[in-house]
Amino acid sequence: MNEVALVTGGARGIGAGIAARLELGGWRVIVADRDDPLEPPDGGRFVCCDVSDEDAVGTLVEGLNAEEGRLDALICNAGFMIRKPIGKLALAEWNSVIGTNLTSTFLLARAAETLLRASHGAIVTIASTRAHQSEPNTESYAASKGGLLALTHALAVSLGPDVRANCVSPGWIETRGIELSAEDHEQHPAGRVGHVGDVASLVAWLVGRESGFVTGSEFIVDGGMTRKMIYAE
Ligand code: NAD
Protein backbone atom coordinates (compact mmCIF):
# COMPACT_ATOMS: atom_id res chain seq x y z
CA MET A 1 0.00 0.00 0.00
CA ASN A 2 1.24 3.49 -0.89
CA GLU A 3 1.61 6.12 1.78
CA VAL A 4 -1.80 7.58 2.62
CA ALA A 5 -2.68 11.26 2.96
CA LEU A 6 -5.94 12.81 4.15
CA VAL A 7 -6.63 16.26 2.67
CA THR A 8 -9.57 18.19 4.12
CA GLY A 9 -11.32 20.73 1.93
CA GLY A 10 -9.77 19.02 -1.07
CA ALA A 11 -12.78 19.26 -3.38
CA ARG A 12 -11.51 22.48 -4.95
CA GLY A 13 -9.00 25.30 -4.62
CA ILE A 14 -5.77 24.88 -2.67
CA GLY A 15 -6.86 21.52 -1.21
CA ALA A 16 -7.51 20.07 -4.66
CA GLY A 17 -4.06 21.30 -5.72
CA ILE A 18 -2.46 19.62 -2.71
CA ALA A 19 -4.33 16.38 -3.42
CA ALA A 20 -3.23 16.40 -7.08
CA ARG A 21 0.40 17.15 -6.16
CA LEU A 22 0.53 14.30 -3.63
CA GLU A 23 -1.10 11.89 -6.08
CA LEU A 24 1.61 12.77 -8.60
CA GLY A 25 4.16 11.86 -5.91
CA GLY A 26 2.65 8.40 -5.51
CA TRP A 27 0.49 9.01 -2.46
CA ARG A 28 -2.94 7.48 -2.02
CA VAL A 29 -5.06 10.54 -1.23
CA ILE A 30 -8.33 10.61 0.68
CA VAL A 31 -10.19 13.88 0.09
CA ALA A 32 -12.68 14.89 2.78
CA ASP A 33 -15.00 17.79 1.98
CA ARG A 34 -18.55 18.82 2.67
CA ASP A 35 -19.01 19.47 -1.08
CA ASP A 36 -18.49 17.03 -3.95
CA PRO A 37 -15.14 17.42 -5.71
CA LEU A 38 -14.88 19.12 -9.12
CA GLU A 39 -12.79 16.13 -10.21
CA PRO A 40 -12.78 12.72 -8.44
CA PRO A 41 -9.47 11.85 -6.74
CA ASP A 42 -7.08 10.00 -9.04
CA GLY A 43 -6.47 6.60 -7.43
CA GLY A 44 -7.74 7.72 -4.01
CA ARG A 45 -11.26 8.27 -2.76
CA PHE A 46 -13.62 11.05 -1.69
CA VAL A 47 -15.47 11.15 1.63
CA CYS A 48 -18.28 13.62 2.25
CA CYS A 49 -17.58 15.07 5.69
CA ASP A 50 -18.15 18.27 7.64
CA VAL A 51 -14.84 18.45 9.48
CA SER A 52 -16.28 20.68 12.21
CA ASP A 53 -18.58 17.81 13.26
CA GLU A 54 -17.09 15.52 15.93
CA ASP A 55 -19.09 12.43 14.92
CA ALA A 56 -18.37 12.93 11.22
CA VAL A 57 -14.63 13.20 11.89
CA GLY A 58 -14.79 10.03 14.02
CA THR A 59 -16.54 8.17 11.19
CA LEU A 60 -14.04 9.53 8.63
CA VAL A 61 -11.01 8.28 10.58
CA GLU A 62 -12.66 4.92 11.42
CA GLY A 63 -13.32 4.45 7.70
CA LEU A 64 -9.72 5.28 6.91
CA ASN A 65 -8.51 2.77 9.48
CA ALA A 66 -10.81 0.08 8.05
CA GLU A 67 -10.08 0.75 4.35
CA GLU A 68 -6.47 1.93 4.22
CA GLY A 69 -5.27 0.76 7.66
CA ARG A 70 -2.73 3.58 7.84
CA LEU A 71 -2.37 7.35 7.71
CA ASP A 72 0.97 9.01 6.90
CA ALA A 73 -0.08 12.62 6.38
CA LEU A 74 -2.95 14.74 7.65
CA ILE A 75 -3.43 18.02 5.77
CA CYS A 76 -5.91 20.29 7.53
CA ASN A 77 -6.87 22.69 4.76
CA ALA A 78 -10.67 23.16 4.99
CA GLY A 79 -11.55 26.72 5.83
CA PHE A 80 -13.69 29.72 4.99
CA MET A 81 -14.09 33.40 5.87
CA ILE A 82 -17.01 35.57 6.94
CA ARG A 83 -16.48 39.31 6.37
CA LYS A 84 -18.85 41.30 8.58
CA PRO A 85 -18.58 44.23 10.96
CA ILE A 86 -18.21 42.82 14.46
CA GLY A 87 -21.49 44.44 15.50
CA LYS A 88 -23.33 42.34 12.92
CA LEU A 89 -21.45 39.08 13.43
CA ALA A 90 -23.72 36.52 15.14
CA LEU A 91 -22.23 34.15 17.70
CA ALA A 92 -23.32 31.23 15.51
CA GLU A 93 -21.31 32.72 12.62
CA TRP A 94 -18.24 33.20 14.83
CA ASN A 95 -18.58 29.59 16.06
CA SER A 96 -18.95 28.19 12.54
CA VAL A 97 -15.70 29.83 11.38
CA ILE A 98 -13.82 28.70 14.50
CA GLY A 99 -15.38 25.22 14.15
CA THR A 100 -14.25 24.67 10.57
CA ASN A 101 -10.95 26.54 10.59
CA LEU A 102 -9.63 25.62 14.05
CA THR A 103 -11.63 23.02 16.02
CA SER A 104 -11.58 20.63 13.05
CA THR A 105 -7.80 20.27 13.37
CA PHE A 106 -8.14 19.39 17.07
CA LEU A 107 -10.83 16.80 16.18
CA LEU A 108 -8.80 15.31 13.31
CA ALA A 109 -5.48 15.19 15.17
CA ARG A 110 -7.16 13.59 18.19
CA ALA A 111 -8.97 10.98 16.10
CA ALA A 112 -5.91 10.20 13.95
CA GLU A 113 -3.22 10.29 16.66
CA THR A 114 -2.78 6.49 16.88
CA LEU A 115 -2.55 6.06 13.10
CA LEU A 116 -0.15 8.99 12.71
CA ARG A 117 2.11 7.82 15.54
CA ALA A 118 2.22 4.30 14.08
CA SER A 119 3.40 5.62 10.69
CA HIS A 120 5.69 8.36 12.10
CA GLY A 121 3.56 10.67 10.01
CA ALA A 122 3.17 14.40 9.56
CA ILE A 123 0.47 17.01 10.03
CA VAL A 124 0.33 20.16 7.90
CA THR A 125 -2.17 22.87 8.72
CA ILE A 126 -3.13 25.61 6.26
CA ALA A 127 -3.44 28.87 8.18
CA SER A 128 -3.05 32.29 6.51
CA THR A 129 -0.96 35.44 6.63
CA ARG A 130 -4.12 36.80 8.28
CA ALA A 131 -2.85 35.05 11.44
CA HIS A 132 -0.45 38.05 11.54
CA GLN A 133 -2.22 40.97 9.86
CA SER A 134 -5.82 41.92 9.09
CA GLU A 135 -8.29 43.82 6.96
CA PRO A 136 -11.32 45.26 8.76
CA ASN A 137 -14.28 42.99 9.56
CA THR A 138 -12.45 39.66 9.58
CA GLU A 139 -12.28 38.94 13.35
CA SER A 140 -13.46 35.32 13.29
CA TYR A 141 -11.17 34.36 10.41
CA ALA A 142 -8.09 36.06 11.89
CA ALA A 143 -8.73 34.48 15.30
CA SER A 144 -9.22 31.04 13.77
CA LYS A 145 -5.97 31.23 11.80
CA GLY A 146 -3.96 32.61 14.72
CA GLY A 147 -5.34 29.78 16.83
CA LEU A 148 -4.47 27.25 14.15
CA LEU A 149 -0.87 28.48 14.04
CA ALA A 150 -0.59 28.05 17.82
CA LEU A 151 -2.38 24.69 17.79
CA THR A 152 0.16 23.46 15.23
CA HIS A 153 3.20 24.13 17.40
CA ALA A 154 1.37 22.64 20.39
CA LEU A 155 0.76 19.46 18.37
CA ALA A 156 4.41 19.35 17.29
CA VAL A 157 5.51 19.40 20.93
CA SER A 158 2.88 16.92 22.18
CA LEU A 159 3.05 14.38 19.36
CA GLY A 160 6.78 14.51 18.69
CA PRO A 161 9.02 12.72 18.05
CA ASP A 162 6.55 10.30 16.45
CA VAL A 163 4.61 12.93 14.50
CA ARG A 164 5.80 16.24 13.01
CA ALA A 165 3.40 19.18 12.67
CA ASN A 166 3.96 22.31 10.58
CA CYS A 167 1.86 25.22 9.42
CA VAL A 168 1.71 26.79 5.96
CA SER A 169 0.38 30.35 5.85
CA PRO A 170 -0.56 31.40 2.33
CA GLY A 171 -1.04 34.97 1.21
CA TRP A 172 -3.08 35.75 -1.90
CA ILE A 173 -3.54 32.49 -3.82
CA GLU A 174 -5.71 32.70 -6.93
CA THR A 175 -8.12 29.75 -6.98
CA ARG A 176 -11.24 30.97 -8.74
CA GLY A 177 -10.02 31.67 -12.26
CA ILE A 178 -10.75 35.37 -11.88
CA GLU A 179 -8.97 37.88 -14.07
CA LEU A 180 -6.18 39.65 -12.19
CA SER A 181 -4.81 43.11 -12.98
CA ALA A 182 -1.17 44.06 -13.48
CA GLU A 183 -1.40 45.93 -10.19
CA ASP A 184 -2.57 42.77 -8.40
CA HIS A 185 0.61 41.03 -9.49
CA GLU A 186 3.06 43.92 -9.26
CA GLN A 187 2.30 44.78 -5.64
CA HIS A 188 3.92 41.48 -4.64
CA PRO A 189 7.73 41.52 -4.16
CA ALA A 190 7.72 38.20 -6.06
CA GLY A 191 6.01 39.97 -8.98
CA ARG A 192 2.88 37.87 -9.08
CA VAL A 193 -0.13 36.55 -7.21
CA GLY A 194 0.29 32.98 -5.94
CA HIS A 195 -1.19 29.81 -7.40
CA VAL A 196 -2.15 26.53 -5.76
CA GLY A 197 1.08 24.87 -6.90
CA ASP A 198 3.06 27.31 -4.74
CA VAL A 199 1.35 25.90 -1.65
CA ALA A 200 1.10 22.30 -2.84
CA SER A 201 4.83 21.87 -3.53
CA LEU A 202 5.70 23.10 -0.03
CA VAL A 203 3.13 20.77 1.55
CA ALA A 204 4.57 17.84 -0.43
CA TRP A 205 8.01 18.61 1.00
CA LEU A 206 6.67 19.00 4.55
CA VAL A 207 4.96 15.59 4.54
CA GLY A 208 7.99 13.91 2.95
CA ARG A 209 11.02 12.34 4.61
CA GLU A 210 13.42 15.10 3.52
CA SER A 211 11.85 17.52 6.03
CA GLY A 212 12.43 15.15 8.97
CA PHE A 213 14.15 17.85 11.12
CA VAL A 214 11.38 20.41 10.56
CA THR A 215 8.52 20.55 13.05
CA GLY A 216 6.51 23.19 14.89
CA SER A 217 7.34 25.77 12.22
CA GLU A 218 5.35 28.20 10.13
CA PHE A 219 6.04 28.70 6.42
CA ILE A 220 4.70 31.88 4.86
CA VAL A 221 3.92 31.60 1.13
CA ASP A 222 2.89 35.11 0.16
CA GLY A 223 5.26 36.40 -2.51
CA GLY A 224 6.82 38.65 0.14
CA MET A 225 3.70 40.70 0.92
CA THR A 226 4.00 40.49 4.71
CA ARG A 227 7.61 41.71 4.46
CA LYS A 228 6.67 44.82 2.51
CA MET A 229 6.41 48.15 4.33
CA ILE A 230 3.52 50.27 3.07
CA TYR A 231 3.06 54.01 3.70
CA ALA A 232 0.36 56.14 2.11
CA GLU A 233 1.80 58.57 -0.48
P1 NAD B 1 -11.99 27.23 -1.25
O1 NAD B 1 -13.23 27.86 -0.73
O2 NAD B 1 -11.70 27.28 -2.72
O3 NAD B 1 -11.94 25.70 -0.81
C1 NAD B 1 -12.20 25.35 0.53
C2 NAD B 1 -12.75 23.94 0.56
O4 NAD B 1 -13.04 23.62 1.94
C3 NAD B 1 -14.08 23.82 -0.22
O5 NAD B 1 -14.04 22.69 -1.06
C4 NAD B 1 -15.13 23.67 0.89
O6 NAD B 1 -16.25 22.90 0.50
C5 NAD B 1 -14.31 22.99 1.99
N1 NAD B 1 -14.89 23.18 3.33
C6 NAD B 1 -15.26 24.36 3.92
N2 NAD B 1 -15.78 24.11 5.12
C7 NAD B 1 -15.75 22.76 5.30
C8 NAD B 1 -16.16 21.88 6.34
N3 NAD B 1 -16.72 22.34 7.48
N4 NAD B 1 -15.98 20.56 6.19
C9 NAD B 1 -15.43 20.06 5.06
N5 NAD B 1 -15.03 20.83 4.03
C10 NAD B 1 -15.19 22.17 4.16
O7 NAD B 1 -10.78 27.89 -0.43
P2 NAD B 1 -9.21 27.98 -0.77
O8 NAD B 1 -8.94 29.36 -1.23
O9 NAD B 1 -8.77 26.81 -1.57
O10 NAD B 1 -8.63 27.88 0.72
C11 NAD B 1 -8.15 26.66 1.29
C12 NAD B 1 -7.53 26.97 2.64
O11 NAD B 1 -6.48 27.93 2.46
C13 NAD B 1 -8.51 27.60 3.63
O12 NAD B 1 -8.23 27.15 4.93
C14 NAD B 1 -8.20 29.09 3.53
O13 NAD B 1 -8.53 29.78 4.70
C15 NAD B 1 -6.71 29.04 3.30
N6 NAD B 1 -6.17 30.24 2.65
C16 NAD B 1 -6.51 30.58 1.36
C17 NAD B 1 -5.96 31.71 0.78
C18 NAD B 1 -6.28 32.13 -0.64
O14 NAD B 1 -5.85 33.24 -1.05
N7 NAD B 1 -6.97 31.34 -1.43
C19 NAD B 1 -5.07 32.51 1.50
C20 NAD B 1 -4.75 32.15 2.81
C21 NAD B 1 -5.30 31.01 3.37
CSV table of C-alpha atoms and ligand atoms in Angstrom, one decimal:
chain,number,residue,atom,x,y,z
A,1,MET,CA,0.0,0.0,0.0
A,2,ASN,CA,1.2,3.5,-0.9
A,3,GLU,CA,1.6,6.1,1.8
A,4,VAL,CA,-1.8,7.6,2.6
A,5,ALA,CA,-2.7,11.3,3.0
A,6,LEU,CA,-5.9,12.8,4.2
A,7,VAL,CA,-6.6,16.3,2.7
A,8,THR,CA,-9.6,18.2,4.1
A,9,GLY,CA,-11.3,20.7,1.9
A,10,GLY,CA,-9.8,19.0,-1.1
A,11,ALA,CA,-12.8,19.3,-3.4
A,12,ARG,CA,-11.5,22.5,-5.0
A,13,GLY,CA,-9.0,25.3,-4.6
A,14,ILE,CA,-5.8,24.9,-2.7
A,15,GLY,CA,-6.9,21.5,-1.2
A,16,ALA,CA,-7.5,20.1,-4.7
A,17,GLY,CA,-4.1,21.3,-5.7
A,18,ILE,CA,-2.5,19.6,-2.7
A,19,ALA,CA,-4.3,16.4,-3.4
A,20,ALA,CA,-3.2,16.4,-7.1
A,21,ARG,CA,0.4,17.2,-6.2
A,22,LEU,CA,0.5,14.3,-3.6
A,23,GLU,CA,-1.1,11.9,-6.1
A,24,LEU,CA,1.6,12.8,-8.6
A,25,GLY,CA,4.2,11.9,-5.9
A,26,GLY,CA,2.6,8.4,-5.5
A,27,TRP,CA,0.5,9.0,-2.5
A,28,ARG,CA,-2.9,7.5,-2.0
A,29,VAL,CA,-5.1,10.5,-1.2
A,30,ILE,CA,-8.3,10.6,0.7
A,31,VAL,CA,-10.2,13.9,0.1
A,32,ALA,CA,-12.7,14.9,2.8
A,33,ASP,CA,-15.0,17.8,2.0
A,34,ARG,CA,-18.6,18.8,2.7
A,35,ASP,CA,-19.0,19.5,-1.1
A,36,ASP,CA,-18.5,17.0,-3.9
A,37,PRO,CA,-15.1,17.4,-5.7
A,38,LEU,CA,-14.9,19.1,-9.1
A,39,GLU,CA,-12.8,16.1,-10.2
A,40,PRO,CA,-12.8,12.7,-8.4
A,41,PRO,CA,-9.5,11.8,-6.7
A,42,ASP,CA,-7.1,10.0,-9.0
A,43,GLY,CA,-6.5,6.6,-7.4
A,44,GLY,CA,-7.7,7.7,-4.0
A,45,ARG,CA,-11.3,8.3,-2.8
A,46,PHE,CA,-13.6,11.0,-1.7
A,47,VAL,CA,-15.5,11.2,1.6
A,48,CYS,CA,-18.3,13.6,2.2
A,49,CYS,CA,-17.6,15.1,5.7
A,50,ASP,CA,-18.2,18.3,7.6
A,51,VAL,CA,-14.8,18.5,9.5
A,52,SER,CA,-16.3,20.7,12.2
A,53,ASP,CA,-18.6,17.8,13.3
A,54,GLU,CA,-17.1,15.5,15.9
A,55,ASP,CA,-19.1,12.4,14.9
A,56,ALA,CA,-18.4,12.9,11.2
A,57,VAL,CA,-14.6,13.2,11.9
A,58,GLY,CA,-14.8,10.0,14.0
A,59,THR,CA,-16.5,8.2,11.2
A,60,LEU,CA,-14.0,9.5,8.6
A,61,VAL,CA,-11.0,8.3,10.6
A,62,GLU,CA,-12.7,4.9,11.4
A,63,GLY,CA,-13.3,4.4,7.7
A,64,LEU,CA,-9.7,5.3,6.9
A,65,ASN,CA,-8.5,2.8,9.5
A,66,ALA,CA,-10.8,0.1,8.1
A,67,GLU,CA,-10.1,0.7,4.3
A,68,GLU,CA,-6.5,1.9,4.2
A,69,GLY,CA,-5.3,0.8,7.7
A,70,ARG,CA,-2.7,3.6,7.8
A,71,LEU,CA,-2.4,7.4,7.7
A,72,ASP,CA,1.0,9.0,6.9
A,73,ALA,CA,-0.1,12.6,6.4
A,74,LEU,CA,-2.9,14.7,7.7
A,75,ILE,CA,-3.4,18.0,5.8
A,76,CYS,CA,-5.9,20.3,7.5
A,77,ASN,CA,-6.9,22.7,4.8
A,78,ALA,CA,-10.7,23.2,5.0
A,79,GLY,CA,-11.5,26.7,5.8
A,80,PHE,CA,-13.7,29.7,5.0
A,81,MET,CA,-14.1,33.4,5.9
A,82,ILE,CA,-17.0,35.6,6.9
A,83,ARG,CA,-16.5,39.3,6.4
A,84,LYS,CA,-18.8,41.3,8.6
A,85,PRO,CA,-18.6,44.2,11.0
A,86,ILE,CA,-18.2,42.8,14.5
A,87,GLY,CA,-21.5,44.4,15.5
A,88,LYS,CA,-23.3,42.3,12.9
A,89,LEU,CA,-21.4,39.1,13.4
A,90,ALA,CA,-23.7,36.5,15.1
A,91,LEU,CA,-22.2,34.1,17.7
A,92,ALA,CA,-23.3,31.2,15.5
A,93,GLU,CA,-21.3,32.7,12.6
A,94,TRP,CA,-18.2,33.2,14.8
A,95,ASN,CA,-18.6,29.6,16.1
A,96,SER,CA,-18.9,28.2,12.5
A,97,VAL,CA,-15.7,29.8,11.4
A,98,ILE,CA,-13.8,28.7,14.5
A,99,GLY,CA,-15.4,25.2,14.1
A,100,THR,CA,-14.2,24.7,10.6
A,101,ASN,CA,-10.9,26.5,10.6
A,102,LEU,CA,-9.6,25.6,14.0
A,103,THR,CA,-11.6,23.0,16.0
A,104,SER,CA,-11.6,20.6,13.0
A,105,THR,CA,-7.8,20.3,13.4
A,106,PHE,CA,-8.1,19.4,17.1
A,107,LEU,CA,-10.8,16.8,16.2
A,108,LEU,CA,-8.8,15.3,13.3
A,109,ALA,CA,-5.5,15.2,15.2
A,110,ARG,CA,-7.2,13.6,18.2
A,111,ALA,CA,-9.0,11.0,16.1
A,112,ALA,CA,-5.9,10.2,13.9
A,113,GLU,CA,-3.2,10.3,16.7
A,114,THR,CA,-2.8,6.5,16.9
A,115,LEU,CA,-2.5,6.1,13.1
A,116,LEU,CA,-0.2,9.0,12.7
A,117,ARG,CA,2.1,7.8,15.5
A,118,ALA,CA,2.2,4.3,14.1
A,119,SER,CA,3.4,5.6,10.7
A,120,HIS,CA,5.7,8.4,12.1
A,121,GLY,CA,3.6,10.7,10.0
A,122,ALA,CA,3.2,14.4,9.6
A,123,ILE,CA,0.5,17.0,10.0
A,124,VAL,CA,0.3,20.2,7.9
A,125,THR,CA,-2.2,22.9,8.7
A,126,ILE,CA,-3.1,25.6,6.3
A,127,ALA,CA,-3.4,28.9,8.2
A,128,SER,CA,-3.1,32.3,6.5
A,129,THR,CA,-1.0,35.4,6.6
A,130,ARG,CA,-4.1,36.8,8.3
A,131,ALA,CA,-2.8,35.1,11.4
A,132,HIS,CA,-0.4,38.0,11.5
A,133,GLN,CA,-2.2,41.0,9.9
A,134,SER,CA,-5.8,41.9,9.1
A,135,GLU,CA,-8.3,43.8,7.0
A,136,PRO,CA,-11.3,45.3,8.8
A,137,ASN,CA,-14.3,43.0,9.6
A,138,THR,CA,-12.4,39.7,9.6
A,139,GLU,CA,-12.3,38.9,13.3
A,140,SER,CA,-13.5,35.3,13.3
A,141,TYR,CA,-11.2,34.4,10.4
A,142,ALA,CA,-8.1,36.1,11.9
A,143,ALA,CA,-8.7,34.5,15.3
A,144,SER,CA,-9.2,31.0,13.8
A,145,LYS,CA,-6.0,31.2,11.8
A,146,GLY,CA,-4.0,32.6,14.7
A,147,GLY,CA,-5.3,29.8,16.8
A,148,LEU,CA,-4.5,27.2,14.2
A,149,LEU,CA,-0.9,28.5,14.0
A,150,ALA,CA,-0.6,28.0,17.8
A,151,LEU,CA,-2.4,24.7,17.8
A,152,THR,CA,0.2,23.5,15.2
A,153,HIS,CA,3.2,24.1,17.4
A,154,ALA,CA,1.4,22.6,20.4
A,155,LEU,CA,0.8,19.5,18.4
A,156,ALA,CA,4.4,19.4,17.3
A,157,VAL,CA,5.5,19.4,20.9
A,158,SER,CA,2.9,16.9,22.2
A,159,LEU,CA,3.0,14.4,19.4
A,160,GLY,CA,6.8,14.5,18.7
A,161,PRO,CA,9.0,12.7,18.0
A,162,ASP,CA,6.6,10.3,16.4
A,163,VAL,CA,4.6,12.9,14.5
A,164,ARG,CA,5.8,16.2,13.0
A,165,ALA,CA,3.4,19.2,12.7
A,166,ASN,CA,4.0,22.3,10.6
A,167,CYS,CA,1.9,25.2,9.4
A,168,VAL,CA,1.7,26.8,6.0
A,169,SER,CA,0.4,30.4,5.8
A,170,PRO,CA,-0.6,31.4,2.3
A,171,GLY,CA,-1.0,35.0,1.2
A,172,TRP,CA,-3.1,35.7,-1.9
A,173,ILE,CA,-3.5,32.5,-3.8
A,174,GLU,CA,-5.7,32.7,-6.9
A,175,THR,CA,-8.1,29.7,-7.0
A,176,ARG,CA,-11.2,31.0,-8.7
A,177,GLY,CA,-10.0,31.7,-12.3
A,178,ILE,CA,-10.8,35.4,-11.9
A,179,GLU,CA,-9.0,37.9,-14.1
A,180,LEU,CA,-6.2,39.6,-12.2
A,181,SER,CA,-4.8,43.1,-13.0
A,182,ALA,CA,-1.2,44.1,-13.5
A,183,GLU,CA,-1.4,45.9,-10.2
A,184,ASP,CA,-2.6,42.8,-8.4
A,185,HIS,CA,0.6,41.0,-9.5
A,186,GLU,CA,3.1,43.9,-9.3
A,187,GLN,CA,2.3,44.8,-5.6
A,188,HIS,CA,3.9,41.5,-4.6
A,189,PRO,CA,7.7,41.5,-4.2
A,190,ALA,CA,7.7,38.2,-6.1
A,191,GLY,CA,6.0,40.0,-9.0
A,192,ARG,CA,2.9,37.9,-9.1
A,193,VAL,CA,-0.1,36.6,-7.2
A,194,GLY,CA,0.3,33.0,-5.9
A,195,HIS,CA,-1.2,29.8,-7.4
A,196,VAL,CA,-2.2,26.5,-5.8
A,197,GLY,CA,1.1,24.9,-6.9
A,198,ASP,CA,3.1,27.3,-4.7
A,199,VAL,CA,1.3,25.9,-1.7
A,200,ALA,CA,1.1,22.3,-2.8
A,201,SER,CA,4.8,21.9,-3.5
A,202,LEU,CA,5.7,23.1,0.0
A,203,VAL,CA,3.1,20.8,1.5
A,204,ALA,CA,4.6,17.8,-0.4
A,205,TRP,CA,8.0,18.6,1.0
A,206,LEU,CA,6.7,19.0,4.5
A,207,VAL,CA,5.0,15.6,4.5
A,208,GLY,CA,8.0,13.9,2.9
A,209,ARG,CA,11.0,12.3,4.6
A,210,GLU,CA,13.4,15.1,3.5
A,211,SER,CA,11.9,17.5,6.0
A,212,GLY,CA,12.4,15.2,9.0
A,213,PHE,CA,14.1,17.8,11.1
A,214,VAL,CA,11.4,20.4,10.6
A,215,THR,CA,8.5,20.6,13.1
A,216,GLY,CA,6.5,23.2,14.9
A,217,SER,CA,7.3,25.8,12.2
A,218,GLU,CA,5.3,28.2,10.1
A,219,PHE,CA,6.0,28.7,6.4
A,220,ILE,CA,4.7,31.9,4.9
A,221,VAL,CA,3.9,31.6,1.1
A,222,ASP,CA,2.9,35.1,0.2
A,223,GLY,CA,5.3,36.4,-2.5
A,224,GLY,CA,6.8,38.6,0.1
A,225,MET,CA,3.7,40.7,0.9
A,226,THR,CA,4.0,40.5,4.7
A,227,ARG,CA,7.6,41.7,4.5
A,228,LYS,CA,6.7,44.8,2.5
A,229,MET,CA,6.4,48.1,4.3
A,230,ILE,CA,3.5,50.3,3.1
A,231,TYR,CA,3.1,54.0,3.7
A,232,ALA,CA,0.4,56.1,2.1
A,233,GLU,CA,1.8,58.6,-0.5
B,1,NAD,P1,-12.0,27.2,-1.3
B,1,NAD,O1,-13.2,27.9,-0.7
B,1,NAD,O2,-11.7,27.3,-2.7
B,1,NAD,O3,-11.9,25.7,-0.8
B,1,NAD,C1,-12.2,25.4,0.5
B,1,NAD,C2,-12.8,23.9,0.6
B,1,NAD,O4,-13.0,23.6,1.9
B,1,NAD,C3,-14.1,23.8,-0.2
B,1,NAD,O5,-14.0,22.7,-1.1
B,1,NAD,C4,-15.1,23.7,0.9
B,1,NAD,O6,-16.2,22.9,0.5
B,1,NAD,C5,-14.3,23.0,2.0
B,1,NAD,N1,-14.9,23.2,3.3
B,1,NAD,C6,-15.3,24.4,3.9
B,1,NAD,N2,-15.8,24.1,5.1
B,1,NAD,C7,-15.8,22.8,5.3
B,1,NAD,C8,-16.2,21.9,6.3
B,1,NAD,N3,-16.7,22.3,7.5
B,1,NAD,N4,-16.0,20.6,6.2
B,1,NAD,C9,-15.4,20.1,5.1
B,1,NAD,N5,-15.0,20.8,4.0
B,1,NAD,C10,-15.2,22.2,4.2
B,1,NAD,O7,-10.8,27.9,-0.4
B,1,NAD,P2,-9.2,28.0,-0.8
B,1,NAD,O8,-8.9,29.4,-1.2
B,1,NAD,O9,-8.8,26.8,-1.6
B,1,NAD,O10,-8.6,27.9,0.7
B,1,NAD,C11,-8.1,26.7,1.3
B,1,NAD,C12,-7.5,27.0,2.6
B,1,NAD,O11,-6.5,27.9,2.5
B,1,NAD,C13,-8.5,27.6,3.6
B,1,NAD,O12,-8.2,27.1,4.9
B,1,NAD,C14,-8.2,29.1,3.5
B,1,NAD,O13,-8.5,29.8,4.7
B,1,NAD,C15,-6.7,29.0,3.3
B,1,NAD,N6,-6.2,30.2,2.6
B,1,NAD,C16,-6.5,30.6,1.4
B,1,NAD,C17,-6.0,31.7,0.8
B,1,NAD,C18,-6.3,32.1,-0.6
B,1,NAD,O14,-5.8,33.2,-1.0
B,1,NAD,N7,-7.0,31.3,-1.4
B,1,NAD,C19,-5.1,32.5,1.5
B,1,NAD,C20,-4.8,32.1,2.8
B,1,NAD,C21,-5.3,31.0,3.4
